[in-house]
CSV table of C-alpha atoms in Angstrom, one decimal:
chain,number,residue,atom,x,y,z
A,1,MET,CA,133.3,93.3,62.5
A,2,THR,CA,131.3,96.2,61.7
A,3,THR,CA,131.6,99.2,63.9
A,4,PRO,CA,128.3,100.9,65.0
A,5,THR,CA,127.8,104.3,63.5
A,6,PRO,CA,125.4,106.3,65.8
A,7,ALA,CA,122.5,107.3,63.7
A,8,THR,CA,122.4,111.3,63.3
A,9,PRO,CA,119.9,113.3,65.9
A,10,ALA,CA,116.7,114.5,64.9
A,11,THR,CA,116.1,118.0,65.4
A,12,PRO,CA,113.0,117.9,67.6
A,13,ALA,CA,111.1,121.1,68.3
A,14,THR,CA,111.8,122.8,71.0
A,15,PRO,CA,110.1,121.4,74.3
A,16,ALA,CA,108.0,123.3,76.5
A,17,ILE,CA,109.8,123.8,79.8
A,18,ARG,CA,108.0,121.2,82.4
A,19,THR,CA,107.6,123.1,85.9
A,20,VAL,CA,106.6,121.8,89.4
A,21,THR,CA,103.2,121.7,90.1
A,22,THR,CA,100.9,121.1,92.5
A,23,GLN,CA,99.9,117.5,91.3
A,24,ASP,CA,103.3,116.3,91.5
A,25,LYS,CA,103.7,113.8,94.8
A,26,SER,CA,105.7,114.7,97.3
A,27,PHE,CA,107.5,117.9,96.0
A,28,PRO,CA,107.5,120.9,98.3
A,29,ALA,CA,105.0,124.0,97.6
A,30,GLU,CA,107.9,126.1,97.7
A,31,LEU,CA,109.1,124.3,94.1
A,32,VAL,CA,105.9,125.1,92.3
A,33,GLY,CA,106.5,127.2,89.2
A,34,ARG,CA,110.0,126.0,88.8
A,35,ASP,CA,111.8,124.3,86.0
A,36,VAL,CA,112.3,121.2,86.7
A,37,GLN,CA,115.7,120.8,84.9
A,38,ASP,CA,117.1,123.3,87.7
A,39,LEU,CA,115.8,122.7,91.0
A,40,HIS,CA,118.8,122.8,93.6
A,41,ALA,CA,116.4,122.1,96.7
A,42,PRO,CA,117.7,120.3,99.7
A,43,LEU,CA,116.0,117.0,100.0
A,44,SER,CA,114.3,118.0,103.4
A,45,ALA,CA,112.3,120.0,101.8
A,46,PHE,CA,110.3,116.8,100.4
A,47,SER,CA,107.8,114.8,101.6
A,48,THR,CA,107.5,111.3,102.0
A,49,PRO,CA,106.9,108.9,100.3
A,50,LEU,CA,109.6,109.9,97.8
A,51,PHE,CA,110.8,108.1,95.0
A,52,VAL,CA,114.6,109.5,94.3
A,53,LEU,CA,117.6,108.8,91.3
A,54,ASP,CA,120.8,109.3,91.9
A,55,ASP,CA,122.5,111.2,89.9
A,56,ALA,CA,126.1,109.9,90.4
A,57,ALA,CA,125.2,106.4,90.1
A,58,MET,CA,123.0,106.9,87.0
A,59,GLU,CA,126.0,108.5,85.2
A,60,HIS,CA,128.4,105.4,86.1
A,61,ASN,CA,125.7,102.8,85.0
A,62,LEU,CA,125.6,104.9,81.7
A,63,ALA,CA,129.3,104.9,81.0
A,64,THR,CA,129.6,101.1,82.1
A,65,LEU,CA,127.3,99.5,80.0
A,66,ALA,CA,128.4,102.0,77.0
A,67,ALA,CA,132.0,100.7,77.3
A,68,TRP,CA,130.9,97.0,77.9
A,69,ALA,CA,129.2,96.8,74.9
A,70,GLY,CA,131.5,99.1,73.0
A,71,GLU,CA,133.9,96.6,73.8
A,72,ARG,CA,132.2,93.8,72.0
A,73,GLY,CA,131.2,95.9,68.9
A,74,LEU,CA,127.7,96.5,70.1
A,75,GLU,CA,125.1,99.0,69.7
A,76,LEU,CA,122.9,100.0,72.2
A,77,MET,CA,119.2,100.9,71.9
A,78,PRO,CA,117.9,100.8,75.6
A,79,HIS,CA,114.4,99.8,76.1
A,80,GLY,CA,112.8,103.2,77.0
A,81,LYS,CA,109.7,101.5,78.4
A,82,THR,CA,111.6,101.1,81.8
A,83,THR,CA,111.6,104.7,82.8
A,84,MET,CA,109.5,106.4,79.8
A,85,SER,CA,111.1,109.4,80.2
A,86,PRO,CA,112.9,111.6,77.5
A,87,ALA,CA,115.4,113.5,79.8
A,88,LEU,CA,116.7,109.9,80.7
A,89,TRP,CA,116.4,108.6,77.1
A,90,ARG,CA,118.5,111.9,76.2
A,91,ARG,CA,120.9,110.8,78.7
A,92,GLN,CA,121.3,107.6,77.1
A,93,LEU,CA,121.7,108.7,73.4
A,94,ALA,CA,124.3,111.2,74.8
A,95,ALA,CA,126.4,108.0,76.4
A,96,GLY,CA,126.5,106.4,72.9
A,97,ALA,CA,123.2,105.0,72.1
A,98,THR,CA,122.2,104.9,68.7
A,99,GLY,CA,118.3,104.8,69.4
A,100,ILE,CA,115.6,104.1,72.0
A,101,THR,CA,113.6,100.9,72.0
A,102,VAL,CA,109.7,100.8,73.4
A,103,ALA,CA,106.9,98.2,73.6
A,104,THR,CA,103.8,100.1,72.3
A,105,GLY,CA,103.0,102.2,69.3
A,106,TRP,CA,101.6,104.9,71.9
A,107,GLN,CA,105.3,104.6,73.4
A,108,ALA,CA,106.9,105.4,70.0
A,109,ASP,CA,104.7,108.0,69.3
A,110,VAL,CA,106.0,109.3,72.7
A,111,ALA,CA,109.2,108.9,71.7
A,112,LEU,CA,109.1,110.1,67.8
A,113,ARG,CA,107.8,113.3,69.3
A,114,ALA,CA,110.6,113.7,71.3
A,115,GLY,CA,112.7,114.1,68.7
A,116,ILE,CA,114.5,110.2,69.0
A,117,PRO,CA,116.4,109.7,66.0
A,118,THR,CA,115.6,105.9,65.4
A,119,VAL,CA,112.7,104.0,67.7
A,120,GLN,CA,112.5,100.4,67.9
A,121,ILE,CA,108.9,98.8,68.5
A,122,ALA,CA,110.2,95.4,70.5
A,123,ASN,CA,106.6,94.3,70.0
A,124,MET,CA,104.1,93.9,67.3
A,125,CYS,CA,102.2,97.1,66.5
A,126,LEU,CA,98.7,96.0,65.0
A,127,ASP,CA,96.4,98.6,66.1
A,128,PRO,CA,95.2,100.5,62.9
A,129,GLN,CA,94.9,103.9,63.8
A,130,LEU,CA,98.1,103.7,66.0
A,131,LEU,CA,100.1,102.6,62.7
A,132,ARG,CA,98.4,104.9,60.6
A,133,ARG,CA,99.6,107.8,63.1
A,134,LEU,CA,103.1,106.6,63.2
A,135,GLY,CA,103.4,106.4,59.2
A,136,GLU,CA,102.0,110.0,58.7
A,137,TRP,CA,104.5,111.3,61.5
A,138,LEU,CA,107.4,109.3,59.4
A,139,ALA,CA,106.2,111.0,56.5
A,140,GLU,CA,106.7,114.0,57.6
A,141,HIS,CA,109.7,113.4,59.5
A,142,PRO,CA,111.9,111.6,57.5
A,143,GLU,CA,115.2,112.3,59.3
A,144,GLN,CA,113.7,109.6,61.6
A,145,GLU,CA,113.0,106.0,61.7
A,146,LEU,CA,110.6,103.8,63.4
A,147,VAL,CA,111.2,99.9,63.4
A,148,CYS,CA,108.9,97.5,64.5
A,149,TRP,CA,108.5,93.8,65.0
A,150,ALA,CA,106.5,90.8,63.4
A,151,ASP,CA,105.7,87.5,63.7
A,152,SER,CA,103.3,86.0,61.3
A,153,LEU,CA,102.1,86.6,57.6
A,154,ALA,CA,98.8,87.7,59.5
A,155,ALA,CA,100.6,90.6,61.3
A,156,ILE,CA,102.4,92.0,57.7
A,157,ASP,CA,98.6,92.0,55.8
A,158,LEU,CA,97.3,94.1,58.8
A,159,MET,CA,100.2,96.7,58.8
A,160,GLU,CA,100.0,96.8,55.3
A,161,ARG,CA,96.4,97.7,55.3
A,162,ALA,CA,97.0,100.2,58.1
A,163,LEU,CA,99.5,102.0,56.1
A,164,ASP,CA,97.5,102.0,52.6
A,165,GLY,CA,97.9,105.3,50.9
A,166,VAL,CA,100.9,106.8,53.9
A,167,ASP,CA,103.9,107.6,52.0
A,168,SER,CA,106.4,106.2,54.4
A,169,ARG,CA,108.3,102.8,54.9
A,170,LEU,CA,108.1,101.4,58.1
A,171,GLY,CA,111.3,99.1,59.4
A,172,VAL,CA,110.2,95.3,60.2
A,173,LEU,CA,112.5,92.9,62.0
A,174,VAL,CA,111.1,89.2,61.8
A,175,GLU,CA,110.6,88.3,65.2
A,176,LEU,CA,111.9,84.3,66.3
A,177,GLY,CA,110.3,82.8,69.5
A,178,ALA,CA,110.9,79.6,71.2
A,179,ASP,CA,108.5,77.3,72.9
A,180,GLY,CA,107.6,78.1,75.9
A,181,GLY,CA,108.6,81.9,75.3
A,182,ARG,CA,106.8,84.9,74.2
A,183,THR,CA,105.9,86.1,71.1
A,184,GLY,CA,107.6,84.7,67.9
A,185,ALA,CA,107.9,82.9,64.8
A,186,ARG,CA,108.4,79.2,66.5
A,187,THR,CA,110.4,77.9,63.6
A,188,GLU,CA,113.3,79.4,61.5
A,189,ASP,CA,111.5,78.4,57.9
A,190,GLU,CA,108.8,80.4,59.4
A,191,ALA,CA,110.6,83.4,60.0
A,192,VAL,CA,111.9,83.5,56.5
A,193,ALA,CA,108.5,83.0,55.2
A,194,ILE,CA,107.6,86.5,57.3
A,195,ALA,CA,110.8,87.5,55.8
A,196,GLU,CA,110.3,86.8,52.1
A,197,ARG,CA,106.7,88.4,52.5
A,198,VAL,CA,108.3,91.9,53.9
A,199,ALA,CA,110.8,92.0,51.5
A,200,ASP,CA,107.9,92.2,48.7
A,201,SER,CA,106.0,94.5,50.3
A,202,THR,CA,105.8,98.3,49.0
A,203,ALA,CA,104.7,99.8,52.6
A,204,LEU,CA,107.4,97.9,54.9
A,205,GLU,CA,111.1,97.6,54.8
A,206,LEU,CA,112.8,94.8,56.4
A,207,ARG,CA,115.5,95.2,58.7
A,208,GLY,CA,116.7,91.9,59.9
A,209,VAL,CA,115.8,89.7,62.8
A,210,GLY,CA,114.8,90.4,66.6
A,211,GLY,CA,113.9,88.7,69.8
A,212,TYR,CA,113.5,88.1,73.7
A,213,GLU,CA,115.6,85.7,75.3
A,214,GLY,CA,114.1,87.1,78.9
A,215,ALA,CA,111.1,84.9,78.8
A,216,LEU,CA,113.1,81.7,78.3
A,217,GLY,CA,114.8,82.2,82.1
A,218,HIS,CA,114.0,83.9,85.6
A,219,ASP,CA,117.4,82.8,87.3
A,220,ARG,CA,121.0,82.1,86.6
A,221,SER,CA,120.4,78.2,86.9
A,222,PRO,CA,122.1,76.0,84.4
A,223,GLU,CA,119.1,75.1,82.8
A,224,ALA,CA,117.8,78.8,82.3
A,225,LEU,CA,121.4,79.9,80.7
A,226,LYS,CA,121.2,76.8,78.6
A,227,SER,CA,117.8,77.8,77.5
A,228,VAL,CA,119.1,81.3,76.3
A,229,GLY,CA,122.1,80.6,74.9
A,230,THR,CA,120.6,78.2,72.7
A,231,TYR,CA,118.1,80.7,71.8
A,232,CYS,CA,120.1,83.1,71.3
A,233,ARG,CA,122.2,81.2,68.8
A,234,ARG,CA,119.4,80.2,66.8
A,235,LEU,CA,118.6,83.8,66.4
A,236,ALA,CA,122.5,84.6,65.0
A,237,ALA,CA,121.7,81.7,62.4
A,238,LEU,CA,118.5,83.4,61.3
A,239,VAL,CA,120.3,86.4,60.5
A,240,GLU,CA,122.2,85.0,57.5
A,241,ARG,CA,119.2,83.7,56.2
A,242,VAL,CA,117.3,86.3,55.7
A,243,ARG,CA,120.8,88.6,54.9
A,244,PRO,CA,120.0,88.2,51.2
A,245,LEU,CA,116.5,89.8,51.8
A,246,VAL,CA,117.4,92.5,53.7
A,247,SER,CA,118.2,96.4,51.5
A,248,GLY,CA,121.5,97.5,53.6
A,249,THR,CA,123.1,96.2,56.8
A,250,PRO,CA,120.8,93.7,58.6
A,251,TRP,CA,120.0,94.0,62.1
A,252,ILE,CA,119.9,91.8,64.7
A,253,THR,CA,118.6,92.5,68.1
A,254,ALA,CA,118.3,90.9,71.7
A,255,GLY,CA,118.8,91.4,75.3
A,256,GLY,CA,116.9,92.1,78.2
A,257,SER,CA,118.8,93.4,81.5
A,258,ALA,CA,119.0,89.7,82.6
A,259,TYR,CA,121.0,87.8,80.1
A,260,PHE,CA,122.7,90.4,77.7
A,261,ASP,CA,126.4,88.5,78.7
A,262,LEU,CA,124.7,85.5,76.6
A,263,VAL,CA,123.6,87.5,74.2
A,264,ALA,CA,126.5,89.0,73.3
A,265,ASP,CA,128.5,85.8,72.9
A,266,ALA,CA,126.1,84.6,70.3
A,267,ILE,CA,125.4,87.9,68.5
A,268,ALA,CA,128.5,90.0,68.9
A,269,GLY,CA,131.0,90.4,66.0
A,270,ILE,CA,128.9,88.7,63.2
A,271,PRO,CA,130.3,90.4,60.0
A,272,ASP,CA,128.5,93.4,58.4
A,273,THR,CA,125.6,93.3,60.7
A,274,ARG,CA,124.4,95.5,63.0
A,275,ALA,CA,124.0,93.9,66.7
A,276,ILE,CA,122.1,95.9,69.0
A,277,LEU,CA,121.7,95.3,72.8
A,278,ARG,CA,118.3,96.8,73.9
A,279,SER,CA,119.0,96.2,78.0
A,280,GLY,CA,117.1,99.0,79.9
A,281,ALA,CA,116.9,98.7,83.4
A,282,TYR,CA,120.6,99.1,83.6
A,283,ILE,CA,120.2,103.0,83.9
A,284,VAL,CA,119.2,102.3,87.5
A,285,HIS,CA,119.7,98.7,88.0
A,286,ASP,CA,118.1,97.8,91.4
A,287,SER,CA,118.4,96.3,94.7
A,288,GLY,CA,116.7,93.4,94.1
A,289,PHE,CA,115.7,91.3,91.0
A,290,TYR,CA,118.2,92.5,88.6
A,291,ARG,CA,120.9,92.7,91.4
A,292,GLY,CA,120.8,88.9,91.9
A,293,ILE,CA,120.6,88.0,87.9
A,294,SER,CA,122.4,91.0,86.2
A,295,PRO,CA,126.1,89.8,84.8
A,296,LEU,CA,127.3,92.9,85.8
A,297,ASP,CA,126.3,93.1,89.4
A,298,ALA,CA,128.7,93.0,92.2
A,299,THR,CA,127.5,89.7,93.4
A,300,ARG,CA,128.7,88.4,90.3
A,301,GLY,CA,132.3,89.1,91.6
A,302,VAL,CA,132.4,92.1,88.7
A,303,GLU,CA,135.1,94.6,90.3
A,304,ASP,CA,132.9,97.6,91.8
A,305,SER,CA,134.1,99.8,89.4
A,306,GLU,CA,133.1,97.8,86.3
A,307,ALA,CA,129.6,97.1,88.2
A,308,LEU,CA,126.3,98.6,88.1
A,309,ARG,CA,125.2,100.4,90.9
A,310,PRO,CA,121.5,100.7,92.4
A,311,ALA,CA,120.4,104.5,91.6
A,312,MET,CA,116.7,104.3,92.2
A,313,SER,CA,115.6,104.2,96.1
A,314,ALA,CA,112.5,105.6,98.2
A,315,TYR,CA,112.0,106.8,101.4
A,316,ALA,CA,109.0,106.4,103.5
A,317,ARG,CA,108.3,107.4,107.2
A,318,VAL,CA,107.3,105.4,110.1
A,319,VAL,CA,103.8,106.4,111.0
A,320,SER,CA,102.7,103.8,113.6
A,321,ARG,CA,104.1,101.0,116.0
A,322,PRO,CA,101.2,99.4,116.8
A,323,GLU,CA,102.4,96.2,118.2
A,324,PRO,CA,105.8,94.7,119.3
A,325,GLY,CA,108.2,94.0,116.2
A,326,LEU,CA,105.9,95.8,113.9
A,327,ALA,CA,106.0,99.7,112.4
A,328,LEU,CA,103.7,100.9,109.2
A,329,LEU,CA,105.6,103.0,106.9
A,330,ASP,CA,103.6,105.8,104.6
A,331,ALA,CA,104.8,104.2,101.3
A,332,GLY,CA,102.9,101.1,99.8
A,333,LYS,CA,101.6,99.8,96.0
A,334,ARG,CA,101.1,103.0,95.0
A,335,ASP,CA,104.7,104.4,95.5
A,336,VAL,CA,106.9,101.5,95.5
A,337,PRO,CA,107.3,98.4,92.8
A,338,PHE,CA,106.4,94.7,94.4
A,339,ASP,CA,106.0,92.4,91.5
A,340,GLU,CA,109.7,91.2,91.6
A,341,GLY,CA,110.3,91.4,95.5
A,342,LEU,CA,109.5,93.6,98.3
A,343,PRO,CA,111.5,96.8,99.3
A,344,ILE,CA,114.4,96.2,101.6
A,345,VAL,CA,115.5,98.7,104.4
A,346,THR,CA,118.7,100.1,103.8
A,347,ALA,CA,119.2,103.0,105.9
A,348,VAL,CA,117.1,105.0,108.8
A,349,ALA,CA,117.3,108.7,109.4
A,350,ASP,CA,115.9,110.6,111.8
A,351,SER,CA,114.2,112.9,109.6
A,352,LEU,CA,114.1,113.4,105.7
A,353,GLY,CA,117.8,114.8,104.5
A,354,SER,CA,119.3,114.2,107.7
A,355,THR,CA,122.4,111.7,108.2
A,356,GLU,CA,121.3,108.0,107.5
A,357,ARG,CA,122.4,104.9,109.4
A,358,ASP,CA,123.0,101.9,107.7
A,359,VAL,CA,121.0,99.1,108.4
A,360,GLU,CA,122.2,95.6,109.0
A,361,PRO,CA,121.1,93.2,106.3
A,362,GLY,CA,117.9,91.4,107.6
A,363,ALA,CA,117.7,93.6,110.9
A,364,LEU,CA,114.5,95.1,109.7
A,365,GLU,CA,112.4,93.0,107.1
A,366,VAL,CA,109.4,94.2,104.8
A,367,THR,CA,106.8,91.7,104.5
A,368,ALA,CA,104.0,93.2,103.2
A,369,LEU,CA,102.7,96.1,101.4
A,370,ASN,CA,98.8,97.6,101.3
A,371,ASP,CA,98.0,100.3,99.0
A,372,GLN,CA,99.5,103.2,101.0
A,373,HIS,CA,101.1,101.1,103.7
A,374,THR,CA,104.4,99.0,104.5
A,375,PHE,CA,104.2,96.4,106.9
A,376,LEU,CA,108.1,96.7,108.9
A,377,ARG,CA,108.8,93.6,111.1
A,378,TRP,CA,111.7,92.7,113.6
A,379,ASP,CA,112.6,90.4,116.5
A,380,ALA,CA,110.6,92.0,119.2
A,381,GLY,CA,112.7,90.2,121.7
A,382,ALA,CA,116.1,91.6,120.5
A,383,GLY,CA,115.9,94.7,122.6
A,384,GLU,CA,115.1,98.2,122.0
A,385,ALA,CA,113.1,99.0,118.8
A,386,PRO,CA,115.5,100.2,116.0
A,387,VAL,CA,113.0,102.6,114.6
A,388,THR,CA,110.8,105.2,116.0
A,389,ILE,CA,107.2,107.0,115.0
A,390,GLY,CA,108.5,110.0,112.8
A,391,GLN,CA,111.6,108.6,111.6
A,392,VAL,CA,112.6,107.9,108.0
A,393,VAL,CA,113.6,104.6,106.3
A,394,ARG,CA,115.1,104.2,102.9
A,395,LEU,CA,114.3,101.4,100.5
A,396,GLY,CA,116.0,99.5,98.1
A,397,LEU,CA,113.6,98.8,95.4
A,398,SER,CA,113.3,95.7,92.9
A,399,HIS,CA,112.5,96.4,89.2
A,400,PRO,CA,112.8,99.7,87.8
A,401,CYS,CA,109.7,99.2,85.1
A,402,THR,CA,107.4,99.4,87.7
A,403,ALA,CA,108.8,101.9,90.2
A,404,PHE,CA,108.9,104.7,87.3
A,405,ASP,CA,105.1,104.1,86.2
A,406,LYS,CA,104.0,105.2,90.0
A,407,TRP,CA,105.6,108.8,89.7
A,408,ARG,CA,104.7,111.6,87.0
A,409,LEU,CA,108.0,113.4,88.5
A,410,VAL,CA,111.2,112.1,89.9
A,411,PRO,CA,113.7,114.2,91.8
A,412,VAL,CA,117.5,113.4,90.8
A,413,VAL,CA,119.7,113.8,93.8
A,414,ASP,CA,123.4,114.7,93.9
A,415,GLU,CA,126.4,113.4,96.1
A,416,GLY,CA,125.7,116.0,98.7
A,417,GLY,CA,122.2,115.3,99.1
A,418,THR,CA,120.4,118.0,96.8
A,419,VAL,CA,117.9,117.6,94.5
A,420,ILE,CA,119.1,118.9,91.2
A,421,GLU,CA,116.5,118.4,88.8
A,422,ALA,CA,113.6,116.2,88.2
A,423,VAL,CA,112.9,113.8,85.2
A,424,GLU,CA,108.9,113.8,83.7
A,425,THR,CA,107.8,110.2,83.1
A,426,PHE,CA,105.2,109.4,80.4
A,427,PHE,CA,102.8,106.5,81.3
């Protein structure tokens, strides 16, 4: 088994110091003009609605997945589109990741300009303007590398035309798909034909194979696990077929944040191969979808010290109690994710930053979201109302990818409840 060797980081230009502005949602006026890397402000100074990250939980998650992958000889090239935050990408690199994955050419441009040493686009990038822009960047920065996917001969033709005359070679992974899945060549023979075409290219360089198993299941049912496992084994067999065409050590990459255990079972330990896991949501995990499906959640029977921990939450204030059993909060679809499940109530406090009281599961239920309101309900006949106007509710969230994209600047809170820094997002 080949031990992964982290890529040598590029030397990026010194980034401009981001400061808090009046346009940063829910940040206090007294922090305007302050360096986001050094805030040290009480949570009570902020406004609701508020999306926050738990510093200790993130550090635990980074170390947990790095150790899990390292034990299996896997590289981590986490999906940066989860957070689109270079500050968090750098944390992932510092924890041992060998690069960052993105989903679009524009996101790749952000990552390259942030100094990320190796960037993978886990997708087709066929826009000629973007391809040329990326190729020209690589020509000027040979210390960085960019690898993207292709699933057809037509895609290769478009890429070559866009890069004509550009003095750089773009790495390519041939994507294998599956019936009912997303993109990707549907047969191994088709994938090999694409690999042969890339190997003959003067503008492109074949790096290996890649794919995405997450579209083949949405739970841990036997049917979903069988479908995902079969696909991962097909991908592992394909890398052997294209190996003679690859210059250097071939890549094989798969793995979202739901089935990375099945990916590891199939691709870890393949001799003379870079086996790369792309899980991205693990840095903050969640209290909903990933908590229910991740192989490293405590609900799977994993010891707490080895389980991922929810590291993102939101605070919302009770602004109305218009009828028995109903309260309205000042957070909505513009502030919190809802596509993979509604938020759950985890605690109530008299004010933001004050002592929080845990809430029994199910005692308070979020039943709907409007653009700027959350509908919070309870059993009106069960006695005194559990919340009053002005109190603050802490919400556990589901799906990191659609949590970060609602915030330009996200505060990071330490174990004492102090906002120590904030991370900028680029969506």
